[in-house]
Backbone as numpy.savetxt, mean C-alpha at the origin, in Angstrom:
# Nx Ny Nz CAx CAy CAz Cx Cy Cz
-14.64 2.86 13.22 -14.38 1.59 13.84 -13.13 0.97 13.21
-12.02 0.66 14.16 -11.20 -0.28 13.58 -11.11 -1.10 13.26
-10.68 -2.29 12.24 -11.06 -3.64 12.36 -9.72 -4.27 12.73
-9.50 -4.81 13.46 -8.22 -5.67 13.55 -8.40 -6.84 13.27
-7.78 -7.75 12.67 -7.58 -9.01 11.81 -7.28 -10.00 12.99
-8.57 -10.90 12.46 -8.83 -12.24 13.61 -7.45 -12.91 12.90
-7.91 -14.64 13.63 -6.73 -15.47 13.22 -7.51 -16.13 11.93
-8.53 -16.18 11.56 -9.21 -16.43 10.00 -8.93 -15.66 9.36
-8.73 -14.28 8.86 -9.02 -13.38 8.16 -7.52 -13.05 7.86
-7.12 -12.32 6.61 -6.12 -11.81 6.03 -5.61 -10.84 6.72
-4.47 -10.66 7.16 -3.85 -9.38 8.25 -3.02 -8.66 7.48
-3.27 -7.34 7.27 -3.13 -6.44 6.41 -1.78 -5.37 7.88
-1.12 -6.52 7.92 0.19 -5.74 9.19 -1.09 -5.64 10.18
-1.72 -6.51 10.84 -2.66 -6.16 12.03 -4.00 -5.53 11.94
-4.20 -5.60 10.47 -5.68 -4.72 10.45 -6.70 -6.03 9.35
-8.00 -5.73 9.52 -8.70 -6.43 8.35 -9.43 -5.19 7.69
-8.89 -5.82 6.08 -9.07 -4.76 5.36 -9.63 -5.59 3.99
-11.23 -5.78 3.91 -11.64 -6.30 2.99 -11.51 -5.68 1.73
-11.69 -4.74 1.34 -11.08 -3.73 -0.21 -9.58 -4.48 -0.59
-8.72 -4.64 0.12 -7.40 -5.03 -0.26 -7.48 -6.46 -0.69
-8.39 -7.21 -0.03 -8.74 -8.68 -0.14 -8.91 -8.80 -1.59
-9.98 -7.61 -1.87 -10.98 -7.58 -3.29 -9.72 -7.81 -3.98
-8.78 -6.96 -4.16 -8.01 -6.74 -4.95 -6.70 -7.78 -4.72
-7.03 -8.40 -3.98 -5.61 -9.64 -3.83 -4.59 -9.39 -3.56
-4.24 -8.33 -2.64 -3.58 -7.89 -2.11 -2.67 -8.80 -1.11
-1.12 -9.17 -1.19 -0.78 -9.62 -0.45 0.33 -9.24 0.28
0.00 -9.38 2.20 0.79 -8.55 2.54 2.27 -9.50 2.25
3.77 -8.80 2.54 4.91 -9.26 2.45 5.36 -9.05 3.83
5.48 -7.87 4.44 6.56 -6.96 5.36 6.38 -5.66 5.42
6.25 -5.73 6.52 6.16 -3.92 7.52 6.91 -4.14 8.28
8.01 -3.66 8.33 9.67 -2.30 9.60 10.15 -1.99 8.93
11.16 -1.77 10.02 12.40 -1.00 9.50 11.92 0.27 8.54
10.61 0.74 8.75 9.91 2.27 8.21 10.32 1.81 6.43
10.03 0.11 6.02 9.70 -0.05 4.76 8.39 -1.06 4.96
7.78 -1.14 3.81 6.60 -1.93 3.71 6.45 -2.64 2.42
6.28 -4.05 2.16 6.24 -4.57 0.52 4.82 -5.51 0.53
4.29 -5.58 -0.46 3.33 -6.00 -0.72 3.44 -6.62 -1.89
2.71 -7.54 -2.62 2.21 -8.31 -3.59 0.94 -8.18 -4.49
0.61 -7.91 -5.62 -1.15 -8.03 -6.40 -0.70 -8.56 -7.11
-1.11 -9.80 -7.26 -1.41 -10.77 -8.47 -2.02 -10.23 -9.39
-1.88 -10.54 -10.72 -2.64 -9.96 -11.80 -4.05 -11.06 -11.42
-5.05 -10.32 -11.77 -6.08 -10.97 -11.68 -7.39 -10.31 -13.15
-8.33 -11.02 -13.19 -9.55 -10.49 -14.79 -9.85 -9.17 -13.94
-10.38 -8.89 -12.64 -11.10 -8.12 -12.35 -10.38 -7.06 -11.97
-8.86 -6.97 -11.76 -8.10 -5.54 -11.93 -7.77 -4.85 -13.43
-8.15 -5.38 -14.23 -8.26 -4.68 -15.44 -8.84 -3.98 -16.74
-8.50 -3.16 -16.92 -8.90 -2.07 -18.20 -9.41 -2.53 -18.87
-9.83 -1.49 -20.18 -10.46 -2.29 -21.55 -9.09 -2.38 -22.06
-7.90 -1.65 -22.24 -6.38 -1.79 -22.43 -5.91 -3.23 -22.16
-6.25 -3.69 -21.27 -5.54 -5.17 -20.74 -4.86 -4.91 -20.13
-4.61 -4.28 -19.66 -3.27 -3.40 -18.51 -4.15 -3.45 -16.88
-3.72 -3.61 -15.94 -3.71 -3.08 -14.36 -4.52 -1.88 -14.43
-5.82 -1.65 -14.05 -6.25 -0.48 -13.78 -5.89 0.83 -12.92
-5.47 2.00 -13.64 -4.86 2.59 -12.71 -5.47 3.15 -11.10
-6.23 2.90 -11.19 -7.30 2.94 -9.71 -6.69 1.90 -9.02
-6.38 0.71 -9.53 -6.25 -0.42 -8.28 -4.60 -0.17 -7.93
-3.79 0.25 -9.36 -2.62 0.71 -8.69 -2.46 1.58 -7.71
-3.14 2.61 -8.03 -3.31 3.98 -6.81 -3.69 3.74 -5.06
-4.73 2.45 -5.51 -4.93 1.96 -4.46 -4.06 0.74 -3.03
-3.24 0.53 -3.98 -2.14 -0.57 -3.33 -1.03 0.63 -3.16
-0.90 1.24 -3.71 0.30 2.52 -3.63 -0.33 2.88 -2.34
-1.28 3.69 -2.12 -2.09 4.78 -0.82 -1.57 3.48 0.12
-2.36 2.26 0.15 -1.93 1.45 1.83 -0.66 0.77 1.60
0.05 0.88 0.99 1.76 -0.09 1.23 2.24 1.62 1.40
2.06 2.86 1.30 3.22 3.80 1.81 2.35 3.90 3.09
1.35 4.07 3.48 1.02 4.54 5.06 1.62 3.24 5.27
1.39 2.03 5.23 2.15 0.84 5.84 3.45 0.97 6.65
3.99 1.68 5.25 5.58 1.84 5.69 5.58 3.03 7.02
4.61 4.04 6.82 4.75 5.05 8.11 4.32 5.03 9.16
3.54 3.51 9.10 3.32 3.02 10.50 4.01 1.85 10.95
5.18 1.36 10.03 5.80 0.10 10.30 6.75 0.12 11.66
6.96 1.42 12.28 7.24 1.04 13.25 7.09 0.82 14.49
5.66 0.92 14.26 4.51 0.04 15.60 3.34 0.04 14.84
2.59 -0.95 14.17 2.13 -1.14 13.28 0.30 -0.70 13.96
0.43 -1.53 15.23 -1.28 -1.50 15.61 -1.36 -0.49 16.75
-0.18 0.76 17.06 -0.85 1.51 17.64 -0.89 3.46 17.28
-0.83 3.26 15.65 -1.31 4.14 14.80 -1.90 3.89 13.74
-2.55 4.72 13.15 -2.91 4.86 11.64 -2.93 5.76 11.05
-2.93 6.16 9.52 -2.76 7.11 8.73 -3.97 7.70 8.23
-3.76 8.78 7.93 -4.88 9.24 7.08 -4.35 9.84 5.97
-4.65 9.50 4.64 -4.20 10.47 3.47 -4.16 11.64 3.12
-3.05 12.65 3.31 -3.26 14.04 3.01 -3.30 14.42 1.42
-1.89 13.56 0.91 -1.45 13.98 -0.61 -1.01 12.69 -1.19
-1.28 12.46 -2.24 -0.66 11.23 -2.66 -0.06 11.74 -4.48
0.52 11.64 -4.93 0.72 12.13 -6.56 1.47 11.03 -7.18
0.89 10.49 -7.98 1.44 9.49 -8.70 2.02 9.22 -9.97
3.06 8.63 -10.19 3.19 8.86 -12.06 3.17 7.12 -12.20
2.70 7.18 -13.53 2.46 5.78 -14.21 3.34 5.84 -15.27
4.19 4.84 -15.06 5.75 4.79 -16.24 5.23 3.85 -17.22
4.51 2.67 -16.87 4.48 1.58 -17.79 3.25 0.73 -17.62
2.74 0.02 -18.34 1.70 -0.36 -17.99 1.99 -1.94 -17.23
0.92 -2.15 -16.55 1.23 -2.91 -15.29 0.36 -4.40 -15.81
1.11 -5.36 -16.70 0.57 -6.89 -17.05 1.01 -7.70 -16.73
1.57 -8.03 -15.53 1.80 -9.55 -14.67 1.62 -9.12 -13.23
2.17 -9.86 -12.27 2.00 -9.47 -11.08 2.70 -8.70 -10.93
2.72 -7.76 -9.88 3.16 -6.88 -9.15 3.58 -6.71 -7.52
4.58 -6.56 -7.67 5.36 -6.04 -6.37 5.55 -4.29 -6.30
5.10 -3.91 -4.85 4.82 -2.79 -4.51 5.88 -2.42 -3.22
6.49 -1.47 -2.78 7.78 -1.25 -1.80 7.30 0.03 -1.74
7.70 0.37 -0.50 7.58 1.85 0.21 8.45 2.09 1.45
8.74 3.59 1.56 9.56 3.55 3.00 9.12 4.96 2.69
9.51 5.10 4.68 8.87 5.84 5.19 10.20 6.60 5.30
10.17 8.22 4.35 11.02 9.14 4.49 11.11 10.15 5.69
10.36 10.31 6.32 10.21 11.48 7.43 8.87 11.20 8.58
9.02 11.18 9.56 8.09 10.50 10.53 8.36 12.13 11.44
6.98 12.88 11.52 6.82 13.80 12.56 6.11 13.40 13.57
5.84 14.26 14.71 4.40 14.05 15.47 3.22 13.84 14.90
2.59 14.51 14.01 1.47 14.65 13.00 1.51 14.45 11.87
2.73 14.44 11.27 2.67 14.12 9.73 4.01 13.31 9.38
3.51 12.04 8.37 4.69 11.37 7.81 4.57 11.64 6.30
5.95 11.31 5.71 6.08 11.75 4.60 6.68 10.39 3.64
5.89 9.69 3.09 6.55 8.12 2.50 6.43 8.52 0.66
7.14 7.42 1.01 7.57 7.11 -1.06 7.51 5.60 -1.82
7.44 4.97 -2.91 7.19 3.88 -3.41 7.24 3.63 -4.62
6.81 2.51 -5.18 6.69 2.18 -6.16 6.54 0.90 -6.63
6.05 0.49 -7.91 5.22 -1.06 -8.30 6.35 -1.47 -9.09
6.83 -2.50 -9.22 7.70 -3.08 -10.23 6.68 -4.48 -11.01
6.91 -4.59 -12.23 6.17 -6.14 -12.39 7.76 -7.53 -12.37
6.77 -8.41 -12.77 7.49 -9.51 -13.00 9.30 -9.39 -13.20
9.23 -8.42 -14.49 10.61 -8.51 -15.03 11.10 -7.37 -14.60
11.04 -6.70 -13.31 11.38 -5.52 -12.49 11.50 -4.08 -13.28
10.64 -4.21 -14.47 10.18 -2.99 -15.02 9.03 -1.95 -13.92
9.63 -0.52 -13.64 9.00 0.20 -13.06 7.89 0.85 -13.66
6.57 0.18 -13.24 5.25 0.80 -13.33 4.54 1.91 -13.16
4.61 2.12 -11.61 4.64 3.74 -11.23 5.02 3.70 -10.16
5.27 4.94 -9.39 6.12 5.99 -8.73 4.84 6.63 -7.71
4.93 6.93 -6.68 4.13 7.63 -6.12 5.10 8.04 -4.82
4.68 9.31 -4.21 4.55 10.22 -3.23 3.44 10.37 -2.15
3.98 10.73 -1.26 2.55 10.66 -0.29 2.66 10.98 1.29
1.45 11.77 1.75 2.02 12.55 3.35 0.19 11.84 3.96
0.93 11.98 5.14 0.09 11.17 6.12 -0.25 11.83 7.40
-1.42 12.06 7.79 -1.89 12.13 8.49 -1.71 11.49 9.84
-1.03 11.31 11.28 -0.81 9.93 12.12 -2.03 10.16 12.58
-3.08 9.33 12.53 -3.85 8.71 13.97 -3.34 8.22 15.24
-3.54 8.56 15.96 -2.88 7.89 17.34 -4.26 6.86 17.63
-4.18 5.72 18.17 -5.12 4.60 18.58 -5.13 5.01 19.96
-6.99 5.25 20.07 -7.69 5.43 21.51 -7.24 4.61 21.90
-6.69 4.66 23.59 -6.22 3.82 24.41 -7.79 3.90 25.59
């Protein structure tokens, strides 16, 4: 089931996506086959380290690069995750800004790239990632 995002609810580029909510996810911008997003540091994204859990990074990485590989018609595809590989440069303690673009757009498979910067535009991590297109039942 799809959810598409009423006019109450947080629009995740046209979708409602409560997991992203959890995590305070905020959208910025989807075209131009780039996508940026926002996570506030928050108590409940973090480690016993004090650092950004790397799960919630992984997780804002996976939907801001399909973002970007559907940014150029946002609500009449979706992605599915084939590969994603990530490196973690630094540890992630203020908010975060997340950017992606979409390197290669096939019939069936897109191929996007990204990465988290914090506050003082120190690079966090790096990720890779191929996509699956859904086409939306008409």
């Amino acid at each position: 089931m799809i959810m598409l995002a009423t006019a109450e609810q947080v629009s995740y580029f046209g979708f409602h996506i409560p997991y992203l909510e959890h995590l305070g996810v905020e959208p910025i911008s989807c075209e131009n086959d780039q996508a940026v997003v926002r996570m506030p540091l928050q108590p409940h994204l973090i480690n016993s380290h004090g650092h950004v859990h790397g799960g919630a990074l992984m997780s804002v990485l996976d939907f801001t690069l399909s973002a970007a590989g559907r940014a150029h018609d946002p609500l009449s595809v979706g992605m599915a995750t084939i590969d994603m590989s990530t490196s973690f440069l630094s540890p992630g303690s203020t908010d975060l800004t997340i950017t992606a673009t979409c390197l290669r757009r096939g019939s069936t498979i897109c191929f996007c790239e990204g990465e988290i910067r914090d506050t003082q535009n120190q690079l966090v991590a790096k990720a890779t990632a191929s996509f699956k297109i859904v086409r939306a039942k008409k």
